[in-house]
């Protein structure tokens, strides 16, 4: 695969990109997309939204059935970046100190020396995050919110860049601990990968004859590239009418008759920043209403607590609620 090829619908040539961040970033972003697509086949939109999360300086929750490619997506994104990467397998016996690290007495110097845990990486994969206890899950809150970790009264920075990609199976409840709303609110996007189409699945069989394609991926972006693109996202224009549109959507989640807990101000900011990132990926230095409509589901559904879930009924009604809200809310012209 030619990693310099611009995929259809991704980063089409646009002179506006030269005005964002002072440099043309279409080519490196296209390389990143193509590199990940070499391992995760037939999922261009999923890959695009994962890149949105990276550029918007957020965190990603990948939720789907086993064997669908959740860990593969996270590993492919991590291997495509020349950044430090740690994979953490979450289990019920995992402790907060196993994530953050601990101070160990160094006999030669007579002092305690801090030994950082796997959380001290620029890209962190939290595999099966809902298998860890709430105590361990809460150890991620400060890291995801403030990009720092406090140990023994001392605060240590994480990154930059710093992104947590977590996976979980939403249909398995034995031996799991559902993420609380405060934890879910820290994730910029929630993605569901879904089954591949038949042709993509056939290609998967062929490409795995000689081993795992993800293991052969090479970095295509460095740390400085990522930071430059994240800064460029913040320069993407969002007109006042679109800001009001975002606020209208959030207000509708709070007043919807089937919603027990609506979107927070952090949800509004997440939708704002994600829309900026998507606009940049699409080759624009300005947002349009479709950016917000396209992202409303991935940004908002995991942040809403519907009354049906509150009453113990199964099913993800939040997706239907967000779709209903988007359909009813007036779009600025």
mmCIF file of C-alpha atoms in Angstrom:
data_model
loop_
_atom_site.group_PDB
_atom_site.id
_atom_site.type_symbol
_atom_site.label_atom_id
_atom_site.label_comp_id
_atom_site.label_asym_id
_atom_site.label_seq_id
_atom_site.Cartn_x
_atom_site.Cartn_y
_atom_site.Cartn_z
ATOM 1 C CA UNK A 1 0.000 0.000 0.000
ATOM 2 C CA UNK A 2 1.214 3.472 -0.862
ATOM 3 C CA UNK A 3 1.090 5.391 2.408
ATOM 4 C CA UNK A 4 1.353 8.681 0.547
ATOM 5 C CA UNK A 5 -1.905 8.080 -1.313
ATOM 6 C CA UNK A 6 -4.825 10.244 -0.212
ATOM 7 C CA UNK A 7 -7.828 8.008 0.410
ATOM 8 C CA UNK A 8 -11.206 8.968 -1.084
ATOM 9 C CA UNK A 9 -13.047 11.378 1.189
ATOM 10 C CA UNK A 10 -10.023 11.876 3.424
ATOM 11 C CA UNK A 11 -7.962 15.030 3.303
ATOM 12 C CA UNK A 12 -8.714 16.052 -0.238
ATOM 13 C CA UNK A 13 -6.334 18.737 -1.451
ATOM 14 C CA UNK A 14 -7.425 22.112 -0.123
ATOM 15 C CA UNK A 15 -5.443 25.295 -0.066
ATOM 16 C CA UNK A 16 -7.106 26.275 3.224
ATOM 17 C CA UNK A 17 -4.899 23.749 4.975
ATOM 18 C CA UNK A 18 -1.889 25.923 4.302
ATOM 19 C CA UNK A 19 -3.435 28.622 6.454
ATOM 20 C CA UNK A 20 -3.947 26.315 9.422
ATOM 21 C CA UNK A 21 -0.897 25.931 11.595
ATOM 22 C CA UNK A 22 1.256 27.531 8.934
ATOM 23 C CA UNK A 23 1.866 24.280 7.093
ATOM 24 C CA UNK A 24 0.151 21.747 4.862
ATOM 25 C CA UNK A 25 -0.787 18.816 7.079
ATOM 26 C CA UNK A 26 -2.924 16.927 4.538
ATOM 27 C CA UNK A 27 -0.157 14.567 3.461
ATOM 28 C CA UNK A 28 0.976 13.353 6.911
ATOM 29 C CA UNK A 29 -2.634 12.856 8.020
ATOM 30 C CA UNK A 30 -3.342 10.852 4.869
ATOM 31 C CA UNK A 31 -0.291 8.698 5.605
ATOM 32 C CA UNK A 32 -1.561 8.096 9.125
ATOM 33 C CA UNK A 33 -4.995 7.057 7.880
ATOM 34 C CA UNK A 34 -3.547 4.774 5.201
ATOM 35 C CA UNK A 35 -1.140 3.172 7.655
ATOM 36 C CA UNK A 36 -3.929 2.252 10.079
ATOM 37 C CA UNK A 37 -6.153 1.106 7.206
ATOM 38 C CA UNK A 38 -3.451 -1.379 6.245
ATOM 39 C CA UNK A 39 -4.224 -3.277 9.453
ATOM 40 C CA UNK A 40 -7.924 -2.515 10.029
ATOM 41 C CA UNK A 41 -9.628 -3.164 6.713
ATOM 42 C CA UNK A 42 -12.887 -1.677 5.493
ATOM 43 C CA UNK A 43 -13.376 0.722 8.421
ATOM 44 C CA UNK A 44 -12.457 4.146 7.034
ATOM 45 C CA UNK A 45 -15.015 6.040 9.136
ATOM 46 C CA UNK A 46 -13.901 4.329 12.353
ATOM 47 C CA UNK A 47 -10.270 5.162 11.581
ATOM 48 C CA UNK A 48 -11.198 8.753 10.765
ATOM 49 C CA UNK A 49 -12.951 9.163 14.123
ATOM 50 C CA UNK A 50 -9.998 7.625 15.967
ATOM 51 C CA UNK A 51 -7.764 10.242 14.352
ATOM 52 C CA UNK A 52 -10.288 12.913 15.356
ATOM 53 C CA UNK A 53 -9.810 11.815 18.969
ATOM 54 C CA UNK A 54 -6.024 12.069 18.677
ATOM 55 C CA UNK A 55 -6.078 15.523 17.088
ATOM 56 C CA UNK A 56 -8.699 16.832 19.531
ATOM 57 C CA UNK A 57 -6.465 15.812 22.456
ATOM 58 C CA UNK A 58 -9.128 13.454 23.769
ATOM 59 C CA UNK A 59 -9.449 9.827 24.820
ATOM 60 C CA UNK A 60 -11.158 6.997 22.966
ATOM 61 C CA UNK A 61 -13.509 4.259 24.199
ATOM 62 C CA UNK A 62 -13.824 1.369 21.736
ATOM 63 C CA UNK A 63 -16.812 -0.792 22.574
ATOM 64 C CA UNK A 64 -17.869 -3.909 20.685
ATOM 65 C CA UNK A 65 -18.045 -7.702 20.714
ATOM 66 C CA UNK A 66 -14.829 -9.783 20.950
ATOM 67 C CA UNK A 67 -12.765 -10.375 17.825
ATOM 68 C CA UNK A 68 -14.054 -7.356 15.927
ATOM 69 C CA UNK A 69 -10.805 -5.348 15.988
ATOM 70 C CA UNK A 70 -10.985 -3.148 19.103
ATOM 71 C CA UNK A 71 -7.444 -3.838 20.290
ATOM 72 C CA UNK A 72 -6.250 -3.936 16.673
ATOM 73 C CA UNK A 73 -7.429 -0.362 16.072
ATOM 74 C CA UNK A 74 -5.705 0.893 19.204
ATOM 75 C CA UNK A 75 -2.450 -0.943 18.422
ATOM 76 C CA UNK A 76 -2.476 0.229 14.789
ATOM 77 C CA UNK A 77 -2.868 3.869 15.856
ATOM 78 C CA UNK A 78 -0.146 3.495 18.483
ATOM 79 C CA UNK A 79 2.301 1.810 16.087
ATOM 80 C CA UNK A 80 1.699 4.531 13.508
ATOM 81 C CA UNK A 81 3.024 7.157 15.921
ATOM 82 C CA UNK A 82 6.652 7.503 16.959
ATOM 83 C CA UNK A 83 5.579 7.875 20.595
ATOM 84 C CA UNK A 84 5.992 5.770 23.710
ATOM 85 C CA UNK A 85 3.282 3.111 24.016
ATOM 86 C CA UNK A 86 2.136 0.825 26.835
ATOM 87 C CA UNK A 87 -0.629 -1.770 26.742
ATOM 88 C CA UNK A 88 -2.291 -2.562 30.074
ATOM 89 C CA UNK A 89 -4.473 -5.643 30.456
ATOM 90 C CA UNK A 90 -7.099 -4.704 33.019
ATOM 91 C CA UNK A 91 -8.020 -7.488 35.461
ATOM 92 C CA UNK A 92 -9.906 -7.599 38.794
ATOM 93 C CA UNK A 93 -6.653 -7.859 40.776
ATOM 94 C CA UNK A 94 -5.015 -4.830 39.113
ATOM 95 C CA UNK A 95 -4.162 -2.126 41.657
ATOM 96 C CA UNK A 96 -3.847 1.661 41.171
ATOM 97 C CA UNK A 97 -0.124 1.406 41.908
ATOM 98 C CA UNK A 98 0.176 -1.104 39.042
ATOM 99 C CA UNK A 99 -0.933 1.720 36.737
ATOM 100 C CA UNK A 100 0.689 4.795 38.213
ATOM 101 C CA UNK A 101 3.822 3.322 39.792
ATOM 102 C CA UNK A 102 5.253 3.455 43.277
ATOM 103 C CA UNK A 103 8.225 4.712 45.273
ATOM 104 C CA UNK A 104 10.888 2.108 46.025
ATOM 105 C CA UNK A 105 13.601 2.478 48.635
ATOM 106 C CA UNK A 106 17.042 2.667 47.020
ATOM 107 C CA UNK A 107 19.471 1.286 49.578
ATOM 108 C CA UNK A 108 22.620 2.708 48.000
ATOM 109 C CA UNK A 109 21.386 6.306 48.163
ATOM 110 C CA UNK A 110 19.167 5.877 51.217
ATOM 111 C CA UNK A 111 16.280 7.549 49.375
ATOM 112 C CA UNK A 112 12.962 6.546 47.877
ATOM 113 C CA UNK A 113 13.005 6.471 44.076
ATOM 114 C CA UNK A 114 9.825 6.688 42.036
ATOM 115 C CA UNK A 115 9.334 3.844 39.554
ATOM 116 C CA UNK A 116 6.751 4.983 36.994
ATOM 117 C CA UNK A 117 4.019 2.584 35.961
ATOM 118 C CA UNK A 118 2.719 1.909 32.434
ATOM 119 C CA UNK A 119 0.446 4.954 32.625
ATOM 120 C CA UNK A 120 3.548 7.064 31.989
ATOM 121 C CA UNK A 121 3.471 6.747 28.206
ATOM 122 C CA UNK A 122 2.233 8.994 25.437
ATOM 123 C CA UNK A 123 -0.170 6.370 24.086
ATOM 124 C CA UNK A 124 -1.856 4.043 26.598
ATOM 125 C CA UNK A 125 -4.074 1.088 25.674
ATOM 126 C CA UNK A 126 -6.380 0.113 28.551
ATOM 127 C CA UNK A 127 -7.582 -3.274 27.329
ATOM 128 C CA UNK A 128 -10.900 -4.514 28.783
ATOM 129 C CA UNK A 129 -11.068 -1.545 31.110
ATOM 130 C CA UNK A 130 -14.321 -2.680 32.716
ATOM 131 C CA UNK A 131 -12.660 -5.786 34.175
ATOM 132 C CA UNK A 132 -10.775 -3.682 36.737
ATOM 133 C CA UNK A 133 -12.379 -2.634 40.018
ATOM 134 C CA UNK A 134 -13.773 0.904 40.440
ATOM 135 C CA UNK A 135 -10.793 1.719 42.667
ATOM 136 C CA UNK A 136 -8.377 0.993 39.830
ATOM 137 C CA UNK A 137 -10.578 2.642 37.219
ATOM 138 C CA UNK A 138 -10.603 5.824 39.293
ATOM 139 C CA UNK A 139 -6.802 5.973 39.084
ATOM 140 C CA UNK A 140 -7.297 7.035 35.467
ATOM 141 C CA UNK A 141 -9.526 10.017 36.260
ATOM 142 C CA UNK A 142 -6.784 12.534 37.037
ATOM 143 C CA UNK A 143 -4.638 11.267 34.170
ATOM 144 C CA UNK A 144 -7.420 11.568 31.602
ATOM 145 C CA UNK A 145 -8.739 14.895 32.851
ATOM 146 C CA UNK A 146 -5.542 16.794 33.658
ATOM 147 C CA UNK A 147 -2.822 14.733 31.929
ATOM 148 C CA UNK A 148 -0.973 14.272 35.177
ATOM 149 C CA UNK A 149 -0.617 11.744 37.986
ATOM 150 C CA UNK A 150 -0.130 12.456 41.685
ATOM 151 C CA UNK A 151 2.002 10.077 43.722
ATOM 152 C CA UNK A 152 3.315 10.623 47.251
ATOM 153 C CA UNK A 153 2.219 14.252 47.211
ATOM 154 C CA UNK A 154 4.045 15.036 43.987
ATOM 155 C CA UNK A 155 2.335 15.733 40.668
ATOM 156 C CA UNK A 156 4.000 14.369 37.546
ATOM 157 C CA UNK A 157 2.962 15.367 34.004
ATOM 158 C CA UNK A 158 1.929 12.843 31.349
ATOM 159 C CA UNK A 159 2.831 13.317 27.697
ATOM 160 C CA UNK A 160 2.554 15.386 25.631
ATOM 161 C CA UNK A 161 0.852 14.049 23.645
ATOM 162 C CA UNK A 162 -1.206 11.806 25.930
ATOM 163 C CA UNK A 163 -4.103 9.634 24.817
ATOM 164 C CA UNK A 164 -5.869 6.741 26.532
ATOM 165 C CA UNK A 165 -7.565 4.215 24.270
ATOM 166 C CA UNK A 166 -9.787 1.821 26.212
ATOM 167 C CA UNK A 167 -11.676 -1.250 25.038
ATOM 168 C CA UNK A 168 -14.598 -3.107 26.519
ATOM 169 C CA UNK A 169 -17.240 -5.673 25.577
ATOM 170 C CA UNK A 170 -20.695 -4.169 26.260
ATOM 171 C CA UNK A 171 -22.477 -7.538 26.222
ATOM 172 C CA UNK A 172 -20.439 -9.378 28.846
ATOM 173 C CA UNK A 173 -21.341 -8.624 32.455
ATOM 174 C CA UNK A 174 -19.805 -11.548 34.394
ATOM 175 C CA UNK A 175 -16.745 -10.341 36.297
ATOM 176 C CA UNK A 176 -16.981 -6.773 35.001
ATOM 177 C CA UNK A 177 -17.460 -3.376 36.644
ATOM 178 C CA UNK A 178 -19.429 -0.874 34.522
ATOM 179 C CA UNK A 179 -17.701 2.469 34.092
ATOM 180 C CA UNK A 180 -19.365 5.227 36.146
ATOM 181 C CA UNK A 181 -20.679 8.362 34.454
ATOM 182 C CA UNK A 182 -17.720 10.419 35.704
ATOM 183 C CA UNK A 183 -15.334 8.019 33.951
ATOM 184 C CA UNK A 184 -17.346 7.861 30.732
ATOM 185 C CA UNK A 185 -17.444 11.652 30.580
ATOM 186 C CA UNK A 186 -13.640 11.698 30.249
ATOM 187 C CA UNK A 187 -13.794 9.888 26.898
ATOM 188 C CA UNK A 188 -14.105 12.221 23.930
ATOM 189 C CA UNK A 189 -15.641 9.564 21.655
ATOM 190 C CA UNK A 190 -17.141 6.127 21.951
ATOM 191 C CA UNK A 191 -16.788 3.993 18.824
ATOM 192 C CA UNK A 192 -18.324 0.727 17.748
ATOM 193 C CA UNK A 193 -16.421 -0.977 14.959
ATOM 194 C CA UNK A 194 -19.012 -3.451 13.679
ATOM 195 C CA UNK A 195 -18.537 -6.474 11.469
ATOM 196 C CA UNK A 196 -16.594 -6.018 8.205
ATOM 197 C CA UNK A 197 -18.260 -6.504 4.843
ATOM 198 C CA UNK A 198 -17.628 -9.771 3.009
ATOM 199 C CA UNK A 199 -14.881 -8.464 0.711
ATOM 200 C CA UNK A 200 -12.981 -6.887 3.611
ATOM 201 C CA UNK A 201 -13.300 -10.095 5.614
ATOM 202 C CA UNK A 202 -11.936 -12.085 2.672
ATOM 203 C CA UNK A 203 -8.986 -9.675 2.486
ATOM 204 C CA UNK A 204 -8.421 -10.155 6.224
ATOM 205 C CA UNK A 205 -8.005 -13.904 5.677
ATOM 206 C CA UNK A 206 -5.486 -13.307 2.887
ATOM 207 C CA UNK A 207 -3.413 -10.710 4.766
ATOM 208 C CA UNK A 208 -3.115 -12.858 7.883
ATOM 209 C CA UNK A 209 -1.477 -15.760 6.053
ATOM 210 C CA UNK A 210 1.985 -14.453 6.881
ATOM 211 C CA UNK A 211 1.293 -13.136 10.379
ATOM 212 C CA UNK A 212 -0.326 -10.090 11.936
ATOM 213 C CA UNK A 213 -0.271 -7.029 9.611
ATOM 214 C CA UNK A 214 -0.305 -4.681 12.625
ATOM 215 C CA UNK A 215 3.060 -6.059 13.738
ATOM 216 C CA UNK A 216 4.621 -4.851 10.478
ATOM 217 C CA UNK A 217 3.409 -1.255 10.772
ATOM 218 C CA UNK A 218 6.033 1.463 11.003
ATOM 219 C CA UNK A 219 5.609 4.951 12.509
ATOM 220 C CA UNK A 220 4.537 7.616 10.029
ATOM 221 C CA UNK A 221 4.145 10.560 12.442
ATOM 222 C CA UNK A 222 6.457 11.798 15.173
ATOM 223 C CA UNK A 223 5.666 13.480 18.464
ATOM 224 C CA UNK A 224 6.238 16.974 17.074
ATOM 225 C CA UNK A 225 3.941 16.236 14.121
ATOM 226 C CA UNK A 226 1.132 15.249 16.461
ATOM 227 C CA UNK A 227 1.581 18.326 18.645
ATOM 228 C CA UNK A 228 1.620 20.615 15.608
ATOM 229 C CA UNK A 229 -1.613 19.098 14.308
ATOM 230 C CA UNK A 230 -3.281 19.357 17.712
ATOM 231 C CA UNK A 231 -2.395 23.031 17.775
ATOM 232 C CA UNK A 232 -3.754 23.449 14.247
ATOM 233 C CA UNK A 233 -7.116 22.025 15.364
ATOM 234 C CA UNK A 234 -7.565 24.904 17.799
ATOM 235 C CA UNK A 235 -7.233 27.376 14.912
ATOM 236 C CA UNK A 236 -10.147 25.915 12.950
ATOM 237 C CA UNK A 237 -12.972 28.474 12.838
ATOM 238 C CA UNK A 238 -16.325 27.765 14.488
ATOM 239 C CA UNK A 239 -18.929 30.437 13.784
ATOM 240 C CA UNK A 240 -21.157 31.695 16.598
ATOM 241 C CA UNK A 241 -24.177 30.073 14.978
ATOM 242 C CA UNK A 242 -22.508 26.654 15.194
ATOM 243 C CA UNK A 243 -21.593 27.228 18.828
ATOM 244 C CA UNK A 244 -25.266 27.963 19.507
ATOM 245 C CA UNK A 245 -26.184 24.798 17.568
ATOM 246 C CA UNK A 246 -23.965 22.741 19.884
ATOM 247 C CA UNK A 247 -25.537 24.366 22.936
ATOM 248 C CA UNK A 248 -29.018 23.711 21.542
ATOM 249 C CA UNK A 249 -28.188 20.013 21.160
ATOM 250 C CA UNK A 250 -26.865 19.810 24.714
ATOM 251 C CA UNK A 251 -29.863 21.652 26.108
ATOM 252 C CA UNK A 252 -32.129 19.205 24.306
ATOM 253 C CA UNK A 253 -30.395 16.254 25.988
ATOM 254 C CA UNK A 254 -31.094 17.796 29.381
ATOM 255 C CA UNK A 255 -34.783 18.405 28.706
ATOM 256 C CA UNK A 256 -35.566 15.240 26.738
ATOM 257 C CA UNK A 257 -38.360 13.256 28.455
ATOM 258 C CA UNK A 258 -36.456 9.949 28.153
ATOM 259 C CA UNK A 259 -33.157 11.243 29.582
ATOM 260 C CA UNK A 260 -32.347 11.030 33.282
ATOM 261 C CA UNK A 261 -28.887 12.626 32.980
ATOM 262 C CA UNK A 262 -28.078 14.936 30.057
ATOM 263 C CA UNK A 263 -24.806 16.098 28.542
ATOM 264 C CA UNK A 264 -22.401 18.137 30.665
ATOM 265 C CA UNK A 265 -20.487 21.296 29.723
ATOM 266 C CA UNK A 266 -17.542 18.977 29.099
ATOM 267 C CA UNK A 267 -19.701 17.198 26.517
ATOM 268 C CA UNK A 268 -20.350 20.527 24.759
ATOM 269 C CA UNK A 269 -16.638 21.317 24.681
ATOM 270 C CA UNK A 270 -15.871 17.800 23.439
ATOM 271 C CA UNK A 271 -18.314 18.171 20.554
ATOM 272 C CA UNK A 272 -16.844 21.600 19.737
ATOM 273 C CA UNK A 273 -13.255 20.332 19.701
ATOM 274 C CA UNK A 274 -14.093 17.125 17.830
ATOM 275 C CA UNK A 275 -15.864 19.142 15.133
ATOM 276 C CA UNK A 276 -12.751 21.274 14.717
ATOM 277 C CA UNK A 277 -10.620 18.142 14.325
ATOM 278 C CA UNK A 278 -12.994 16.579 11.804
ATOM 279 C CA UNK A 279 -13.035 19.771 9.749
ATOM 280 C CA UNK A 280 -9.238 19.734 9.636
ATOM 281 C CA UNK A 281 -9.191 16.089 8.562
ATOM 282 C CA UNK A 282 -11.722 16.846 5.843
ATOM 283 C CA UNK A 283 -9.448 19.584 4.500
ATOM 284 C CA UNK A 284 -11.174 22.691 5.857
ATOM 285 C CA UNK A 285 -10.131 25.464 8.236
ATOM 286 C CA UNK A 286 -13.760 26.043 9.245
ATOM 287 C CA UNK A 287 -16.575 23.891 10.669
ATOM 288 C CA UNK A 288 -19.923 23.199 9.045
ATOM 289 C CA UNK A 289 -23.154 21.847 10.603
ATOM 290 C CA UNK A 290 -22.550 18.386 9.145
ATOM 291 C CA UNK A 291 -19.388 18.072 11.239
ATOM 292 C CA UNK A 292 -21.446 18.458 14.401
ATOM 293 C CA UNK A 293 -24.294 16.219 13.220
ATOM 294 C CA UNK A 294 -21.822 13.507 12.243
ATOM 295 C CA UNK A 295 -20.116 13.573 15.642
ATOM 296 C CA UNK A 296 -23.141 14.017 17.900
ATOM 297 C CA UNK A 297 -23.634 10.267 18.293
ATOM 298 C CA UNK A 298 -20.023 9.258 19.061
ATOM 299 C CA UNK A 299 -19.563 12.225 21.419
ATOM 300 C CA UNK A 300 -22.878 12.230 23.304
ATOM 301 C CA UNK A 301 -24.381 8.732 23.539
ATOM 302 C CA UNK A 302 -22.049 7.401 26.223
ATOM 303 C CA UNK A 303 -22.588 10.557 28.287
ATOM 304 C CA UNK A 304 -26.376 10.254 28.502
ATOM 305 C CA UNK A 305 -28.177 8.187 31.099
ATOM 306 C CA UNK A 306 -31.555 7.239 29.699
ATOM 307 C CA UNK A 307 -34.510 6.421 31.892
ATOM 308 C CA UNK A 308 -34.790 2.958 30.351
ATOM 309 C CA UNK A 309 -31.268 2.093 31.537
ATOM 310 C CA UNK A 310 -31.993 3.693 34.895
ATOM 311 C CA UNK A 311 -35.001 1.378 35.250
ATOM 312 C CA UNK A 312 -32.932 -1.697 34.455
ATOM 313 C CA UNK A 313 -34.098 -2.294 30.901
ATOM 314 C CA UNK A 314 -31.407 -3.355 28.466
ATOM 315 C CA UNK A 315 -30.675 -1.752 25.131
ATOM 316 C CA UNK A 316 -28.777 1.354 24.152
ATOM 317 C CA UNK A 317 -31.643 3.825 23.812
ATOM 318 C CA UNK A 318 -29.191 6.746 24.052
ATOM 319 C CA UNK A 319 -28.308 6.332 20.373
ATOM 320 C CA UNK A 320 -31.958 6.652 19.388
ATOM 321 C CA UNK A 321 -32.368 9.658 21.678
ATOM 322 C CA UNK A 322 -29.391 11.497 20.171
ATOM 323 C CA UNK A 323 -30.588 10.717 16.646
ATOM 324 C CA UNK A 324 -34.024 12.081 17.580
ATOM 325 C CA UNK A 325 -32.497 15.249 19.065
ATOM 326 C CA UNK A 326 -30.315 15.855 16.008
ATOM 327 C CA UNK A 327 -33.326 15.370 13.747
ATOM 328 C CA UNK A 328 -35.472 17.824 15.707
ATOM 329 C CA UNK A 329 -32.912 20.578 16.374
ATOM 330 C CA UNK A 330 -32.831 23.422 13.873
ATOM 331 C CA UNK A 331 -29.606 23.723 11.905
ATOM 332 C CA UNK A 332 -28.111 27.231 11.552
ATOM 333 C CA UNK A 333 -28.119 28.672 8.047
#
